[in-house]
PDB file of C-alpha atoms in Angstrom:
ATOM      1  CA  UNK M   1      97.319  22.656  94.259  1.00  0.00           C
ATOM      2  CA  UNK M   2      99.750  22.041  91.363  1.00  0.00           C
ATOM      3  CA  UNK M   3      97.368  24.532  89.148  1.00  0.00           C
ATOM      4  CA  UNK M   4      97.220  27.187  91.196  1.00  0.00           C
ATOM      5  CA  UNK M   5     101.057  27.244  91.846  1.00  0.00           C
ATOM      6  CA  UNK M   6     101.332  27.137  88.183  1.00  0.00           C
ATOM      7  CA  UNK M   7      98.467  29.885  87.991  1.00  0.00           C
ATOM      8  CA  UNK M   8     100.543  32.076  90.191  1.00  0.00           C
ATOM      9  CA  UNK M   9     104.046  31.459  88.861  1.00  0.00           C
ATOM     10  CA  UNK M  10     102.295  32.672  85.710  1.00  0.00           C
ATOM     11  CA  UNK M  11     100.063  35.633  87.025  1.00  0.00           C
ATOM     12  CA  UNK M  12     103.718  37.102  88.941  1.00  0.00           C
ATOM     13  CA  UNK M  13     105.777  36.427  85.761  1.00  0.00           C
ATOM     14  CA  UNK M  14     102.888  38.808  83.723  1.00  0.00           C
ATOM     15  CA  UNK M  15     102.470  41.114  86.271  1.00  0.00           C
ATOM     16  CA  UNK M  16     105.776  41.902  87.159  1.00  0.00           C
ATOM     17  CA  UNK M  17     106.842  41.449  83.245  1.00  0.00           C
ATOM     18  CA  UNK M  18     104.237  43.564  81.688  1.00  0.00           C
ATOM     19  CA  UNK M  19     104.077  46.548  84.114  1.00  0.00           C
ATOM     20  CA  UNK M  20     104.537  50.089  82.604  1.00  0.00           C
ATOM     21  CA  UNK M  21     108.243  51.650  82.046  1.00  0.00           C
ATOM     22  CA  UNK M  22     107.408  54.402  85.026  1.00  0.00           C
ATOM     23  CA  UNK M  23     109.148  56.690  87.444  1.00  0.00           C
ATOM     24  CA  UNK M  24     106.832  54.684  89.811  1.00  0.00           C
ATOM     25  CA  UNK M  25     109.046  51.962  89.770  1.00  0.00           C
ATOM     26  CA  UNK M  26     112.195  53.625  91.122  1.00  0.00           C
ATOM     27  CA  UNK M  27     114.995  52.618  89.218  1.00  0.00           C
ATOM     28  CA  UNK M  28     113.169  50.698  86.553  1.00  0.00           C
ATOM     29  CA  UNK M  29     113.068  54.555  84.345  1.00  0.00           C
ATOM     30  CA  UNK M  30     117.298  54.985  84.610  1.00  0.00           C
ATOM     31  CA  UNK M  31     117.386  51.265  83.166  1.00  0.00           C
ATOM     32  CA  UNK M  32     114.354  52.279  80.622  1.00  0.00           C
ATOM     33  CA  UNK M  33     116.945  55.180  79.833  1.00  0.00           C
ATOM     34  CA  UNK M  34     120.247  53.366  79.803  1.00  0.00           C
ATOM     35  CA  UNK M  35     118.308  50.874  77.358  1.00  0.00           C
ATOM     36  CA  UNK M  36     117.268  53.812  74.747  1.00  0.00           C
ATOM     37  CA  UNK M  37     120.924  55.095  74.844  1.00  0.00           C
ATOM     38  CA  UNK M  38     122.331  52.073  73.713  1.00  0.00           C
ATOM     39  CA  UNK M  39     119.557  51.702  71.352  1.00  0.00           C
ATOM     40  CA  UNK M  40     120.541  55.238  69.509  1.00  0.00           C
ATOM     41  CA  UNK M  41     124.236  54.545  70.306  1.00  0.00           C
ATOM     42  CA  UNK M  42     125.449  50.982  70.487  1.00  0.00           C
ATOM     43  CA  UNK M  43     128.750  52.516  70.681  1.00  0.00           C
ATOM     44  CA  UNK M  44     128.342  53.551  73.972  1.00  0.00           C
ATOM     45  CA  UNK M  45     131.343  52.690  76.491  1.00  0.00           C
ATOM     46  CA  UNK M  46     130.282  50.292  79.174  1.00  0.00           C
ATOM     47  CA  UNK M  47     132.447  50.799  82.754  1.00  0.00           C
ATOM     48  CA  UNK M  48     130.802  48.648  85.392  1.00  0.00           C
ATOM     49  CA  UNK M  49     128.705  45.590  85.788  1.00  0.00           C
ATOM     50  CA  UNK M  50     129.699  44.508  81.900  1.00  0.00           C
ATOM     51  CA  UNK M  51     127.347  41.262  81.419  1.00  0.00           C
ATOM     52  CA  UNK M  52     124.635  43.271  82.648  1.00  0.00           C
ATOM     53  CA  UNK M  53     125.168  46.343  80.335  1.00  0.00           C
ATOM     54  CA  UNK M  54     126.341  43.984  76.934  1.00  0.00           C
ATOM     55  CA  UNK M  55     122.962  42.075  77.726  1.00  0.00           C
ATOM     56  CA  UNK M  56     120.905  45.272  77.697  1.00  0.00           C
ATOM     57  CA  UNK M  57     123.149  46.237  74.493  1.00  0.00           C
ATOM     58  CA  UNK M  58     122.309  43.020  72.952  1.00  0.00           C
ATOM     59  CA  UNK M  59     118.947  43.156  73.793  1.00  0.00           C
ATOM     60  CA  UNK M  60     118.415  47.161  72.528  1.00  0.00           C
ATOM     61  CA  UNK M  61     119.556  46.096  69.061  1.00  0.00           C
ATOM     62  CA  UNK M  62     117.297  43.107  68.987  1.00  0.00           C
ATOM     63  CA  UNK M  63     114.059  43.624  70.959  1.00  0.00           C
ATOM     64  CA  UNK M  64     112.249  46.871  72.413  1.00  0.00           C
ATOM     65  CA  UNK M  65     112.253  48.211  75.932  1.00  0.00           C
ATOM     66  CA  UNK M  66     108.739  46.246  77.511  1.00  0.00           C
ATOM     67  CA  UNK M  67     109.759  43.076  75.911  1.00  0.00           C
ATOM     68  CA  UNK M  68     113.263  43.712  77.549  1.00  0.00           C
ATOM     69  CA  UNK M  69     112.073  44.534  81.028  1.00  0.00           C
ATOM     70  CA  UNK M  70     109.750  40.940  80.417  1.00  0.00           C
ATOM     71  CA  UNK M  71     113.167  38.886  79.717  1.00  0.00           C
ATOM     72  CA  UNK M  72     114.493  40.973  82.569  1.00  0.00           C
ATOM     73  CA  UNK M  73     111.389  39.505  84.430  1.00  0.00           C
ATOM     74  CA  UNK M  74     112.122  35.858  83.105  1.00  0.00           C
ATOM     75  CA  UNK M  75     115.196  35.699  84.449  1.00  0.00           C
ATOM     76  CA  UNK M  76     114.582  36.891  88.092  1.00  0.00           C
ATOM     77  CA  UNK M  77     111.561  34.620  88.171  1.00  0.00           C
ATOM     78  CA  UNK M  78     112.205  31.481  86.704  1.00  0.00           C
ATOM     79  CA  UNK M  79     115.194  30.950  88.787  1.00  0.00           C
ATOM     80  CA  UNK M  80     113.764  30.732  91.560  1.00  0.00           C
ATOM     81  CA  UNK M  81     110.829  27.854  90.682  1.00  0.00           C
ATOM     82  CA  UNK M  82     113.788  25.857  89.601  1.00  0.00           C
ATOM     83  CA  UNK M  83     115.212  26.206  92.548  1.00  0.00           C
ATOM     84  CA  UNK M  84     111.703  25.303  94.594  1.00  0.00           C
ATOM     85  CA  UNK M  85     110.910  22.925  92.522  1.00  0.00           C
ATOM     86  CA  UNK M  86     114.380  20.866  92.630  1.00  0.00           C
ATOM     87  CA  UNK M  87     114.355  21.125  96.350  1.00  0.00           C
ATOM     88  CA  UNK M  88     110.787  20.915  97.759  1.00  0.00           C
ATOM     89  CA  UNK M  89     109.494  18.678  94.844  1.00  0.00           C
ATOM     90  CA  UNK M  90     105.731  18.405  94.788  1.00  0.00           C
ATOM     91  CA  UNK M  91     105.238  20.691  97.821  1.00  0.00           C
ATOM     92  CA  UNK M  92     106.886  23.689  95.511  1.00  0.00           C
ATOM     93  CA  UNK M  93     104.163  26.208  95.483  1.00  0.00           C
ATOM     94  CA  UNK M  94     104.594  26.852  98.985  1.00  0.00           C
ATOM     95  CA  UNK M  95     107.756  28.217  99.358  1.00  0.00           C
ATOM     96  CA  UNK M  96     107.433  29.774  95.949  1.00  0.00           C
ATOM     97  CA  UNK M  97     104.733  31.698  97.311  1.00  0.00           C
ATOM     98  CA  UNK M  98     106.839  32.834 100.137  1.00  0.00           C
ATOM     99  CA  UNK M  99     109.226  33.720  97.881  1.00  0.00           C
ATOM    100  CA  UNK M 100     106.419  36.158  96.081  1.00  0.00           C
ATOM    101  CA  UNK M 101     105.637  37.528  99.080  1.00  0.00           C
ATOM    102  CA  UNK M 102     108.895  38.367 100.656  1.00  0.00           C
ATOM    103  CA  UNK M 103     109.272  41.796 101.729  1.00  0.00           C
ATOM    104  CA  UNK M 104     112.262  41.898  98.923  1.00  0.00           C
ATOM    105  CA  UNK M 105     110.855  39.723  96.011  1.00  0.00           C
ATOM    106  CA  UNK M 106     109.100  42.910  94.454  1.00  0.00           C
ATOM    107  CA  UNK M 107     111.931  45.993  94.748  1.00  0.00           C
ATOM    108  CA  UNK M 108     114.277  43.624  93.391  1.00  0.00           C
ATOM    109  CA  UNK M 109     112.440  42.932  90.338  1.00  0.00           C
ATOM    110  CA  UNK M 110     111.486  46.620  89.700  1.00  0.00           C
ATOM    111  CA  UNK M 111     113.628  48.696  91.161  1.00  0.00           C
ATOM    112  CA  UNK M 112     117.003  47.170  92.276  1.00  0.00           C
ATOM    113  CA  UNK M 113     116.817  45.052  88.628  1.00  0.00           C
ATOM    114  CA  UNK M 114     120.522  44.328  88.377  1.00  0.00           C
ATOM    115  CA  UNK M 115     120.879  43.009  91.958  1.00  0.00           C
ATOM    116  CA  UNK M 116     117.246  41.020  91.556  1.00  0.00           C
ATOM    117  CA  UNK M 117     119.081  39.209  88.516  1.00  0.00           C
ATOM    118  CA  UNK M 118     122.109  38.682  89.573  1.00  0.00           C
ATOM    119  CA  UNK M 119     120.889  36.996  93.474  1.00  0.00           C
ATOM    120  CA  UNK M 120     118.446  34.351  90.748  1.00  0.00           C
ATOM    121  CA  UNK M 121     121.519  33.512  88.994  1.00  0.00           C
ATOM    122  CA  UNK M 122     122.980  32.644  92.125  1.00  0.00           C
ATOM    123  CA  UNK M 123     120.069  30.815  93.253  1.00  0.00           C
ATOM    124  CA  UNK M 124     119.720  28.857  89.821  1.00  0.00           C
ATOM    125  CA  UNK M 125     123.828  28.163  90.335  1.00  0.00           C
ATOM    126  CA  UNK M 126     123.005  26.473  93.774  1.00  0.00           C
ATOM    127  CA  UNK M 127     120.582  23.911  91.613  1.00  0.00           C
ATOM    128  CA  UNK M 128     124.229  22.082  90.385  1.00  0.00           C
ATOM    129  CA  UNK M 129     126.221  22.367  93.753  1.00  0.00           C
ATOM    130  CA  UNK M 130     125.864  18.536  93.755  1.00  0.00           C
ATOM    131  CA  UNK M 131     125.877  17.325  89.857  1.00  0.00           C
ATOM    132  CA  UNK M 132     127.947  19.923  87.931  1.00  0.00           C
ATOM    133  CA  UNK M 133     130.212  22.554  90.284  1.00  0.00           C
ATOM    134  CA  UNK M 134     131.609  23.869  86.905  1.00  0.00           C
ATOM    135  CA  UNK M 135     127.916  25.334  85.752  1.00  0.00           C
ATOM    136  CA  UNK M 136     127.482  26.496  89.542  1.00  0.00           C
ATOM    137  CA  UNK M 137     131.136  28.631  89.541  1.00  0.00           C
ATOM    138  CA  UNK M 138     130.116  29.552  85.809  1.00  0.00           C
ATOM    139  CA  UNK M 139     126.579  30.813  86.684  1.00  0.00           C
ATOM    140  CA  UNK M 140     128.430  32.468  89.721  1.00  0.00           C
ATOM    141  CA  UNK M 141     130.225  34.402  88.040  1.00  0.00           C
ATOM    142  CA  UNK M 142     128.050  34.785  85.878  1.00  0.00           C
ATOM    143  CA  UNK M 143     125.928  36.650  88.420  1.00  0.00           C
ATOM    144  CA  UNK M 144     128.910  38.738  89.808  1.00  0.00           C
ATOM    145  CA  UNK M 145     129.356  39.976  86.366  1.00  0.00           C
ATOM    146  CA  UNK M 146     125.569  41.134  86.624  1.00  0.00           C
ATOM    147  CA  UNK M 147     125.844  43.130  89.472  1.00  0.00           C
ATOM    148  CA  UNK M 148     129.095  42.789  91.888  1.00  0.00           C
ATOM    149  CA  UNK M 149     127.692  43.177  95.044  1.00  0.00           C
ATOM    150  CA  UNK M 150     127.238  39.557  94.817  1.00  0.00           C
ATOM    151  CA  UNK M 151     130.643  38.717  95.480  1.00  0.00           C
ATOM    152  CA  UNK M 152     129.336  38.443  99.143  1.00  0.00           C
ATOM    153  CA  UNK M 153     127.370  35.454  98.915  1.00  0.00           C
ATOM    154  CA  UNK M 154     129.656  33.834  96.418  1.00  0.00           C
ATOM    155  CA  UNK M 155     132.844  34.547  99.229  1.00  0.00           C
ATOM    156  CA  UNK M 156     130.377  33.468 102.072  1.00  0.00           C
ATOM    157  CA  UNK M 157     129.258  30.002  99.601  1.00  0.00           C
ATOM    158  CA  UNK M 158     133.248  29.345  98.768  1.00  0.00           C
ATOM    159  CA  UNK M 159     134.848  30.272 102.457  1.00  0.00           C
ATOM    160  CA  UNK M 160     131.618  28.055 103.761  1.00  0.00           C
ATOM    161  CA  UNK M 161     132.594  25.066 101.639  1.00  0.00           C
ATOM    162  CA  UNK M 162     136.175  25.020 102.241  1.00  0.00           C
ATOM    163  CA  UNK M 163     136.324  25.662 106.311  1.00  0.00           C
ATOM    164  CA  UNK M 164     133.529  22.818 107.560  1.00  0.00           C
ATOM    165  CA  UNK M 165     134.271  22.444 111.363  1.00  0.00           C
ATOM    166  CA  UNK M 166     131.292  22.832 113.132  1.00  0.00           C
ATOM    167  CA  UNK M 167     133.060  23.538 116.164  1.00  0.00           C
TER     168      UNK M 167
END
């Protein structure tokens, strides 16, 4: 069973990675566009979700736009079998197939790209809540600084640590 978690870990990762820069895909074109402007302009200002916009910078002066959108694919996916796999140890396929076949999994990884990034780096933070808290806040804010809607989670994770009467 091992193989054919592997096989579809694998099969998502080049599905979702390789797809075509299209209209199609909702949002997936504006980033396609925001990614060519900073190609032909590196010099562009950036006003809102910064470590997402100096990654795509970083990326448009390094790499083209499909091998972008298949980092951009990388890092949704891979956080999440890292989390699966810490947690449900050999039995990780399963929920990493429930994962794929949320109702969520897919718009996040086309269409709402920023948010679909920034809730894995969340999830990959969770994977030191016990060994390292200093790589969980980093990768926290880390994610915030992707797309800051995730300040809700992070405030519900923090308020739920420090207040821990049941009652």
């Amino acid at each position: 069973m091992t193989f054919l978690g592997y096989f579809l870990l694998i099969t998502v990762l080049l599905y979702m990675g390789t797809r075509p820069i299209a209209f199609v895909f909702g949002d997936m074109i504006n980033y396609a566009d925001g990614f060519q402007k900073l190609q032909l302009n590196p010099n562009l200002e950036i006003d809102n979700d910064y470590i997402f916009w100096y990654f795509t910078k970083l990326c448009a002066q390094m790499i083209d736009a499909r091998e972008y959108f298949f980092l951009i694919a990388v890092i949704y996916i891979l956080p999440n079998y890292f989390f699966v796999k810490k947690y449900f140890k050999e039995y990780w396929y399963i929920p990493l197939l429930m994962i794929f076949g949320s109702y969520s999994f897919w718009p996040f990884g086309v269409n709402g790209i920023r948010n679909g990034m920034a809730t894995s780096i969340f999830i990959l933070s969770l994977l030191f809540y016990k060994n390292n808290k200093w790589v969980m806040y980093g990768l926290m804010a880390l994610a915030y600084g992707i797309h800051n809607s995730l300040m809700i989670p992070i405030g519900a994770f923090i308020v739920s640590g420090l207040y821990k009467n049941p009652k």
